[in-house]
N, CA, C and O atoms as a CHARMM CRD file, in Angstrom:
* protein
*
  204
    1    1 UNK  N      0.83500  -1.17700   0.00000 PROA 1      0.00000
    2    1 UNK  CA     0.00000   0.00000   0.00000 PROA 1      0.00000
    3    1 UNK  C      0.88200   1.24400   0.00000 PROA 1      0.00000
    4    1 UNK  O      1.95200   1.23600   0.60800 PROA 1      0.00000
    5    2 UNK  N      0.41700   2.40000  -0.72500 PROA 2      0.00000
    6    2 UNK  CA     1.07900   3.84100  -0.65400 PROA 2      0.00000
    7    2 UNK  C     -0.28100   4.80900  -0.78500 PROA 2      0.00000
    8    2 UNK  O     -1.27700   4.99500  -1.48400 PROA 2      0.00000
    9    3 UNK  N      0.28500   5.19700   0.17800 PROA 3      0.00000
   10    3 UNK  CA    -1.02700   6.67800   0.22100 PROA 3      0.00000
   11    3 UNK  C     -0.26400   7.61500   0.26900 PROA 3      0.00000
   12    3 UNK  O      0.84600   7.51700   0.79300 PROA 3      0.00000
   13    4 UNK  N     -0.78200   8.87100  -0.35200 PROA 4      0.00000
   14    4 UNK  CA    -0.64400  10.19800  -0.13200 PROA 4      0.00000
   15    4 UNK  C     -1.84000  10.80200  -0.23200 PROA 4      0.00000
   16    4 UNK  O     -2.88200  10.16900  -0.40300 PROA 4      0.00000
   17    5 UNK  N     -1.78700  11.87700  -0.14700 PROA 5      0.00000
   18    5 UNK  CA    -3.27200  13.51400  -0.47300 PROA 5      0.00000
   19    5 UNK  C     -3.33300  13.13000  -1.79900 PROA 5      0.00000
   20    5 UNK  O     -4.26000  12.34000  -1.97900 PROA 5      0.00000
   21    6 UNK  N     -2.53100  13.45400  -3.06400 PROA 6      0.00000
   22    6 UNK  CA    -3.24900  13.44300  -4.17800 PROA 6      0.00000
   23    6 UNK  C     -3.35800  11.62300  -4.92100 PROA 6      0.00000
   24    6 UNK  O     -4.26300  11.43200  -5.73400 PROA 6      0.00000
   25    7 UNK  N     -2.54000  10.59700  -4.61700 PROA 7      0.00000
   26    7 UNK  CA    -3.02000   9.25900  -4.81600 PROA 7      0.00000
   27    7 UNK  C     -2.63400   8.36900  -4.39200 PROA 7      0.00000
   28    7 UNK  O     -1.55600   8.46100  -3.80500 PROA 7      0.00000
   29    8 UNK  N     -3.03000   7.59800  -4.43700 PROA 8      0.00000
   30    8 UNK  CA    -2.89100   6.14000  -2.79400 PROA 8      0.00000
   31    8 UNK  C     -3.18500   4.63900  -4.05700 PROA 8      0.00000
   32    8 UNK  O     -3.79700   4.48400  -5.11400 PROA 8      0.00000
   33    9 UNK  N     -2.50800   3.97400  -3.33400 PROA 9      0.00000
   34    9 UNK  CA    -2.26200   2.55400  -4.14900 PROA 9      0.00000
   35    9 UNK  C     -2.15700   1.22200  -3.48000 PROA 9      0.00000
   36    9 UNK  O     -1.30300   1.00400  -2.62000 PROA 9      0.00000
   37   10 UNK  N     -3.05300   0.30600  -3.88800 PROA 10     0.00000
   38   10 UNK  CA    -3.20700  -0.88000  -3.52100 PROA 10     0.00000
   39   10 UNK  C     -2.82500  -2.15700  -4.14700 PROA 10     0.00000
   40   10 UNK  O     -3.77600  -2.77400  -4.62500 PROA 10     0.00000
   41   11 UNK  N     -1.41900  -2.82200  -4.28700 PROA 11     0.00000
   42   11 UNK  CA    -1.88500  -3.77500  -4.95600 PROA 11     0.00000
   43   11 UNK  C     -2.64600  -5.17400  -4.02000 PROA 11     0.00000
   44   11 UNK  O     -2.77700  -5.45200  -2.82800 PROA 11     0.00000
   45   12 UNK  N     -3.01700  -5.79600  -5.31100 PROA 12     0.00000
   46   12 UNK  CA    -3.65900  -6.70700  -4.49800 PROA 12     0.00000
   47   12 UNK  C     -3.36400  -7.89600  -5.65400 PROA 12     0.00000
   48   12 UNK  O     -3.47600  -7.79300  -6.87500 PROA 12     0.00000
   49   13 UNK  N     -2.85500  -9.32200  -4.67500 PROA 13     0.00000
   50   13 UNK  CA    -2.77200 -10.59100  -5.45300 PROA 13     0.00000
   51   13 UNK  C     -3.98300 -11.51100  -5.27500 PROA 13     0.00000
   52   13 UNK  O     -4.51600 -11.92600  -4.24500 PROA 13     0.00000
   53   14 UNK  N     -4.33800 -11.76300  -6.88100 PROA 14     0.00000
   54   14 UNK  CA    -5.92900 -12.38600  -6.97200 PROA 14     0.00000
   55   14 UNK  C     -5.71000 -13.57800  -7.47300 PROA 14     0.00000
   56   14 UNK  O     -4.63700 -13.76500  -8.04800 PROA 14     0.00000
   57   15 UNK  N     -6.67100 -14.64900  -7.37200 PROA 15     0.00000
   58   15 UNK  CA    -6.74400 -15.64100  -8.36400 PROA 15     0.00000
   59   15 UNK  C     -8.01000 -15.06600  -9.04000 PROA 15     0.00000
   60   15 UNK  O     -8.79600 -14.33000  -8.44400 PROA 15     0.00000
   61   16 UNK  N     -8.22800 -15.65600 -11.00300 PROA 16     0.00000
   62   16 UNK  CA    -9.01700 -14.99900 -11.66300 PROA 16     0.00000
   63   16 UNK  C     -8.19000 -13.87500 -12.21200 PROA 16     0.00000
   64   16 UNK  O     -7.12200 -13.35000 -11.89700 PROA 16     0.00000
   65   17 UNK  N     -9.34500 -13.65700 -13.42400 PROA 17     0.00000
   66   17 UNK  CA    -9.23200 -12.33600 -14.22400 PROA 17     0.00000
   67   17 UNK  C     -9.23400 -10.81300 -13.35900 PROA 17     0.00000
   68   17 UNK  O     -9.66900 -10.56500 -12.23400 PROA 17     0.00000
   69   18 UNK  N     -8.72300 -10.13000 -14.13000 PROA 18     0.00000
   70   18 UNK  CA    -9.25100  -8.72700 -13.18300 PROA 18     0.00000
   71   18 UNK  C    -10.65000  -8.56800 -13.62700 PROA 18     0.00000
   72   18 UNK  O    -11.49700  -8.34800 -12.76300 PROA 18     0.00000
   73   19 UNK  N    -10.77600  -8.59900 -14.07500 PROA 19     0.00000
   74   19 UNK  CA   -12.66900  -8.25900 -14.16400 PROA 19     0.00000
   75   19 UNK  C    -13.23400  -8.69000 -13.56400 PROA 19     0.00000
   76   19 UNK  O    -14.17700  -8.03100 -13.12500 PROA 19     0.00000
   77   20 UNK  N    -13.06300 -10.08800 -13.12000 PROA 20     0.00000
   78   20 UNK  CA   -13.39700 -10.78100 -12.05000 PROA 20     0.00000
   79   20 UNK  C    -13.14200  -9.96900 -10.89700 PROA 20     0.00000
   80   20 UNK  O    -14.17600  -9.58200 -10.35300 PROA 20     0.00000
   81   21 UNK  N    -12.01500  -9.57700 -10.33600 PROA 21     0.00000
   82   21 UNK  CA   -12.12600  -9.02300  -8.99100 PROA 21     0.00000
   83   21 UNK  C    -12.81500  -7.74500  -9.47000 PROA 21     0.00000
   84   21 UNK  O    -13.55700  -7.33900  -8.57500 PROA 21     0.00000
   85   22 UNK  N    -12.83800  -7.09000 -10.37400 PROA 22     0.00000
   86   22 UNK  CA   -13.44500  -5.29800 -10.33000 PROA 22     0.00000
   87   22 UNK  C    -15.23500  -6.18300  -9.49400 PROA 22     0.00000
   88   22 UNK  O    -15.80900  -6.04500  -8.41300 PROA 22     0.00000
   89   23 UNK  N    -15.44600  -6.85500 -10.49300 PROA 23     0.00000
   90   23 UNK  CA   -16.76800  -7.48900 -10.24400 PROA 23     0.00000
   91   23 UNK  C    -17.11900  -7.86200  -8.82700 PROA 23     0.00000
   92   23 UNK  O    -18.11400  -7.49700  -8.20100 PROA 23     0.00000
   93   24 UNK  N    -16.41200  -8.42900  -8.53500 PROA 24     0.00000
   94   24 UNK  CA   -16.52800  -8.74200  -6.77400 PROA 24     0.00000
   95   24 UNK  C    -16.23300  -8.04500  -5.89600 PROA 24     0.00000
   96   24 UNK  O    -16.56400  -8.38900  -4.76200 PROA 24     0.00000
   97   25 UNK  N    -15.42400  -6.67500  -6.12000 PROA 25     0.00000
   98   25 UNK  CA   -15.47200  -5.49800  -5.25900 PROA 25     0.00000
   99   25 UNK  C    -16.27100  -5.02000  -5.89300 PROA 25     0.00000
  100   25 UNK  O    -16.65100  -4.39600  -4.90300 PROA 25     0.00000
  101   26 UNK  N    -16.94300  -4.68900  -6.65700 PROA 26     0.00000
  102   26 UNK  CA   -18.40900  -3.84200  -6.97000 PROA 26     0.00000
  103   26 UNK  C    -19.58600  -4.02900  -6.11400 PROA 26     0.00000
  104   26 UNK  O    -20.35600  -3.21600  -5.60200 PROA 26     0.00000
  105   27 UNK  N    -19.51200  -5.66300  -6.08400 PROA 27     0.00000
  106   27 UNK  CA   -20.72300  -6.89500  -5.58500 PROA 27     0.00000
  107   27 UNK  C    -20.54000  -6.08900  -3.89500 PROA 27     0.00000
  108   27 UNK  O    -21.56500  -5.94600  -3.23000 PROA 27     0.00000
  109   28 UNK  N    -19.52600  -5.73300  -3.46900 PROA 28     0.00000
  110   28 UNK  CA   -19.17900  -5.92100  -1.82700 PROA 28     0.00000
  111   28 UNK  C    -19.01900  -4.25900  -1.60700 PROA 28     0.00000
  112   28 UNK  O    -18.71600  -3.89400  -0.47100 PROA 28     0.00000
  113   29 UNK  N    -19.15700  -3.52400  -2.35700 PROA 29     0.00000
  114   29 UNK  CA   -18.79500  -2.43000  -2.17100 PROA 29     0.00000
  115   29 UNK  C    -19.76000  -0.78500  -2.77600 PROA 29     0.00000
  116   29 UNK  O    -19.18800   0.30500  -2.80600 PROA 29     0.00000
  117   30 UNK  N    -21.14700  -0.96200  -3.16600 PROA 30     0.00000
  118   30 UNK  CA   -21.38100  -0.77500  -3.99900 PROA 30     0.00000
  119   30 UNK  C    -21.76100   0.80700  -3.22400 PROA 30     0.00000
  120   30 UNK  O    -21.57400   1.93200  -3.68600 PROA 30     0.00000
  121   31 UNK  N    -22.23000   0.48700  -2.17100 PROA 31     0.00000
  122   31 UNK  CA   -22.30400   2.65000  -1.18500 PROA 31     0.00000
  123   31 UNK  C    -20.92100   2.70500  -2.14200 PROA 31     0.00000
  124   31 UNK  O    -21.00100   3.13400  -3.29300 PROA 31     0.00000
  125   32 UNK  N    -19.87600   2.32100  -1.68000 PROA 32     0.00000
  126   32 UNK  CA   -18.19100   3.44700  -2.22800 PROA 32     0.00000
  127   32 UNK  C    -18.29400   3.75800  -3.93600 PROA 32     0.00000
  128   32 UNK  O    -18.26900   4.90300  -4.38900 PROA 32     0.00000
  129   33 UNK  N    -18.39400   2.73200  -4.63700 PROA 33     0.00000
  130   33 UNK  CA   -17.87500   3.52200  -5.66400 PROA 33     0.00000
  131   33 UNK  C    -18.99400   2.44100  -7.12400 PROA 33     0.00000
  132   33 UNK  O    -19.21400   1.23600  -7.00900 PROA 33     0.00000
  133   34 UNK  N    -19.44900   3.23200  -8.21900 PROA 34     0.00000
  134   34 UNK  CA   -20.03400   2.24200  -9.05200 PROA 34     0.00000
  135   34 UNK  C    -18.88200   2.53800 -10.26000 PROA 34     0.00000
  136   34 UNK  O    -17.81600   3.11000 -10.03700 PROA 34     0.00000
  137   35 UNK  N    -19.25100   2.10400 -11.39600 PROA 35     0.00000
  138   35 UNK  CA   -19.13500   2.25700 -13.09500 PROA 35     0.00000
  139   35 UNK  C    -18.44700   3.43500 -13.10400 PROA 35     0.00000
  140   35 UNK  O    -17.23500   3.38500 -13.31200 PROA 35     0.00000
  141   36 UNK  N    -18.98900   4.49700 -12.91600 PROA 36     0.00000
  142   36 UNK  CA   -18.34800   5.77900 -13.46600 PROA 36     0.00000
  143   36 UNK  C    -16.78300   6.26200 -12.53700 PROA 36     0.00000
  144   36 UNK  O    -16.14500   7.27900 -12.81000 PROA 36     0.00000
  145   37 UNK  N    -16.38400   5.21600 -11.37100 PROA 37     0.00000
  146   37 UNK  CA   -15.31500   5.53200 -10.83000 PROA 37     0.00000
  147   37 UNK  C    -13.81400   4.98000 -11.60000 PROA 37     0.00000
  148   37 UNK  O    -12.65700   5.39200 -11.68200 PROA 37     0.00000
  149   38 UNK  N    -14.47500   3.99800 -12.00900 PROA 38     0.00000
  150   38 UNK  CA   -13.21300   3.34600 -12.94400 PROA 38     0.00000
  151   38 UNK  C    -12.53800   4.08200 -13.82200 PROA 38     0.00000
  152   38 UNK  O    -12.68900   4.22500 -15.03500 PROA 38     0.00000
  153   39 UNK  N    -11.86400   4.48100 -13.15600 PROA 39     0.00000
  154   39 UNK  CA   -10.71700   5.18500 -14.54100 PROA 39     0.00000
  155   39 UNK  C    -10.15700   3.94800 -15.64400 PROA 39     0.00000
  156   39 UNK  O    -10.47200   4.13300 -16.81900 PROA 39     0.00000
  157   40 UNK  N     -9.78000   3.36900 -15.49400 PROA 40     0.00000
  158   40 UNK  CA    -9.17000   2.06500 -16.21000 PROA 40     0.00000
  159   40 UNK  C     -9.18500   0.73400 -15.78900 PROA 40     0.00000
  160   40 UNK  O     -9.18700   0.28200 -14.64300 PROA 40     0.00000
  161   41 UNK  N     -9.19500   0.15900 -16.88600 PROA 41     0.00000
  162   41 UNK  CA    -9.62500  -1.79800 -16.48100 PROA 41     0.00000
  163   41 UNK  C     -8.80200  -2.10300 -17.36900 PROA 41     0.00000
  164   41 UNK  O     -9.01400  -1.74200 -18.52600 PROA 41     0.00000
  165   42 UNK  N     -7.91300  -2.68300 -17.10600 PROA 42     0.00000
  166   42 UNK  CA    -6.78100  -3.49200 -18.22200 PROA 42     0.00000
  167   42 UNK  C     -6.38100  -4.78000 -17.22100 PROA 42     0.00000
  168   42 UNK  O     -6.30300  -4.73400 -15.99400 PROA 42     0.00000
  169   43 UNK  N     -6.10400  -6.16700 -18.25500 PROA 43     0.00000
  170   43 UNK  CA    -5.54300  -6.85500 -17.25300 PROA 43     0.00000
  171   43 UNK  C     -4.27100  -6.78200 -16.33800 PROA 43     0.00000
  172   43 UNK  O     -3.17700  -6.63800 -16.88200 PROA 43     0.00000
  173   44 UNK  N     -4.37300  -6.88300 -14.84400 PROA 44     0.00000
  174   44 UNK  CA    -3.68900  -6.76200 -14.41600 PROA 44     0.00000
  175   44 UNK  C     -3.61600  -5.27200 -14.05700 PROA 44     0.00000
  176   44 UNK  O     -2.46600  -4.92900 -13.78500 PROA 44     0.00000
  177   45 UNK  N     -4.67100  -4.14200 -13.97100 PROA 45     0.00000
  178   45 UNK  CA    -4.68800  -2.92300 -13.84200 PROA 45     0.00000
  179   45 UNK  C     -6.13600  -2.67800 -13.71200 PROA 45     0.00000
  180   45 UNK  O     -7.00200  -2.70500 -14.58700 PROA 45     0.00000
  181   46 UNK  N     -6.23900  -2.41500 -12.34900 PROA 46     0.00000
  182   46 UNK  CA    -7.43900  -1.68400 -12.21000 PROA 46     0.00000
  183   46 UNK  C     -7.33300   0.29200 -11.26300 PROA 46     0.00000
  184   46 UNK  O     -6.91100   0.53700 -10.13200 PROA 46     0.00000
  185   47 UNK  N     -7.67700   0.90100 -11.90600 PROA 47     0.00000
  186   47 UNK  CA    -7.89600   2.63300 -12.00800 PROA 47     0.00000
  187   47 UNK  C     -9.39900   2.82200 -11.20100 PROA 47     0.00000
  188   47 UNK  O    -10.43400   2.52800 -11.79800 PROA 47     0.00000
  189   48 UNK  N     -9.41700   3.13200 -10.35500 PROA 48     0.00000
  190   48 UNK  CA   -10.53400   3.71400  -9.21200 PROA 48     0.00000
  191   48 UNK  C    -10.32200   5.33000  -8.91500 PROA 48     0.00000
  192   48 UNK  O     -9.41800   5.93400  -8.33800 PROA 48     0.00000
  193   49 UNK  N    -11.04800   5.59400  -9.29600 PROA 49     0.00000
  194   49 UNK  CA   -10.46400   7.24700  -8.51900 PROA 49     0.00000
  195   49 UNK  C    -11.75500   7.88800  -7.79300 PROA 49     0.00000
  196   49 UNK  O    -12.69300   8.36700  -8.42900 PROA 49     0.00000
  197   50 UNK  N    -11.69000   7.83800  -6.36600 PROA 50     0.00000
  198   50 UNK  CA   -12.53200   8.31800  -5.30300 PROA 50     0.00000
  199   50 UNK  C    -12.73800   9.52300  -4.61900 PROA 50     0.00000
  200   50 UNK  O    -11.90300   9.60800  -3.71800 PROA 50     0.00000
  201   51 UNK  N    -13.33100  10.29000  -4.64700 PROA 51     0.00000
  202   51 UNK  CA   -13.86300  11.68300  -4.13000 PROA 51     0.00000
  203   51 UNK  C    -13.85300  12.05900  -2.92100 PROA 51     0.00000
  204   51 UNK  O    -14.29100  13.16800  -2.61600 PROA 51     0.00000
């Protein structure tokens, strides 16, 4: 993990696709953030940017 004020970073080791996990933190998370937070979805790269 790295945080600062202007951006903070998580990696995280998954089994599965990343779409798969965007999908299952959506499923578990859905008050924080929907669709329009995703900055980017690439495999192996997921872009969240939170308010």
């Amino acid at each position: 993990m790295k945080f600062n004020a202007a951006k903070s970073t998580i990696t995280v080791n998954h089994s599965g696709t990343t779409e798969e996990l965007l999908t299952n933190i959506q499923l578990k998370s859905r008050d924080i953030f929907d669709d329009e937070n995703v900055a980017a979805l690439e495999e192996g790269l997921i872009e969240i940017q939170l308010k």
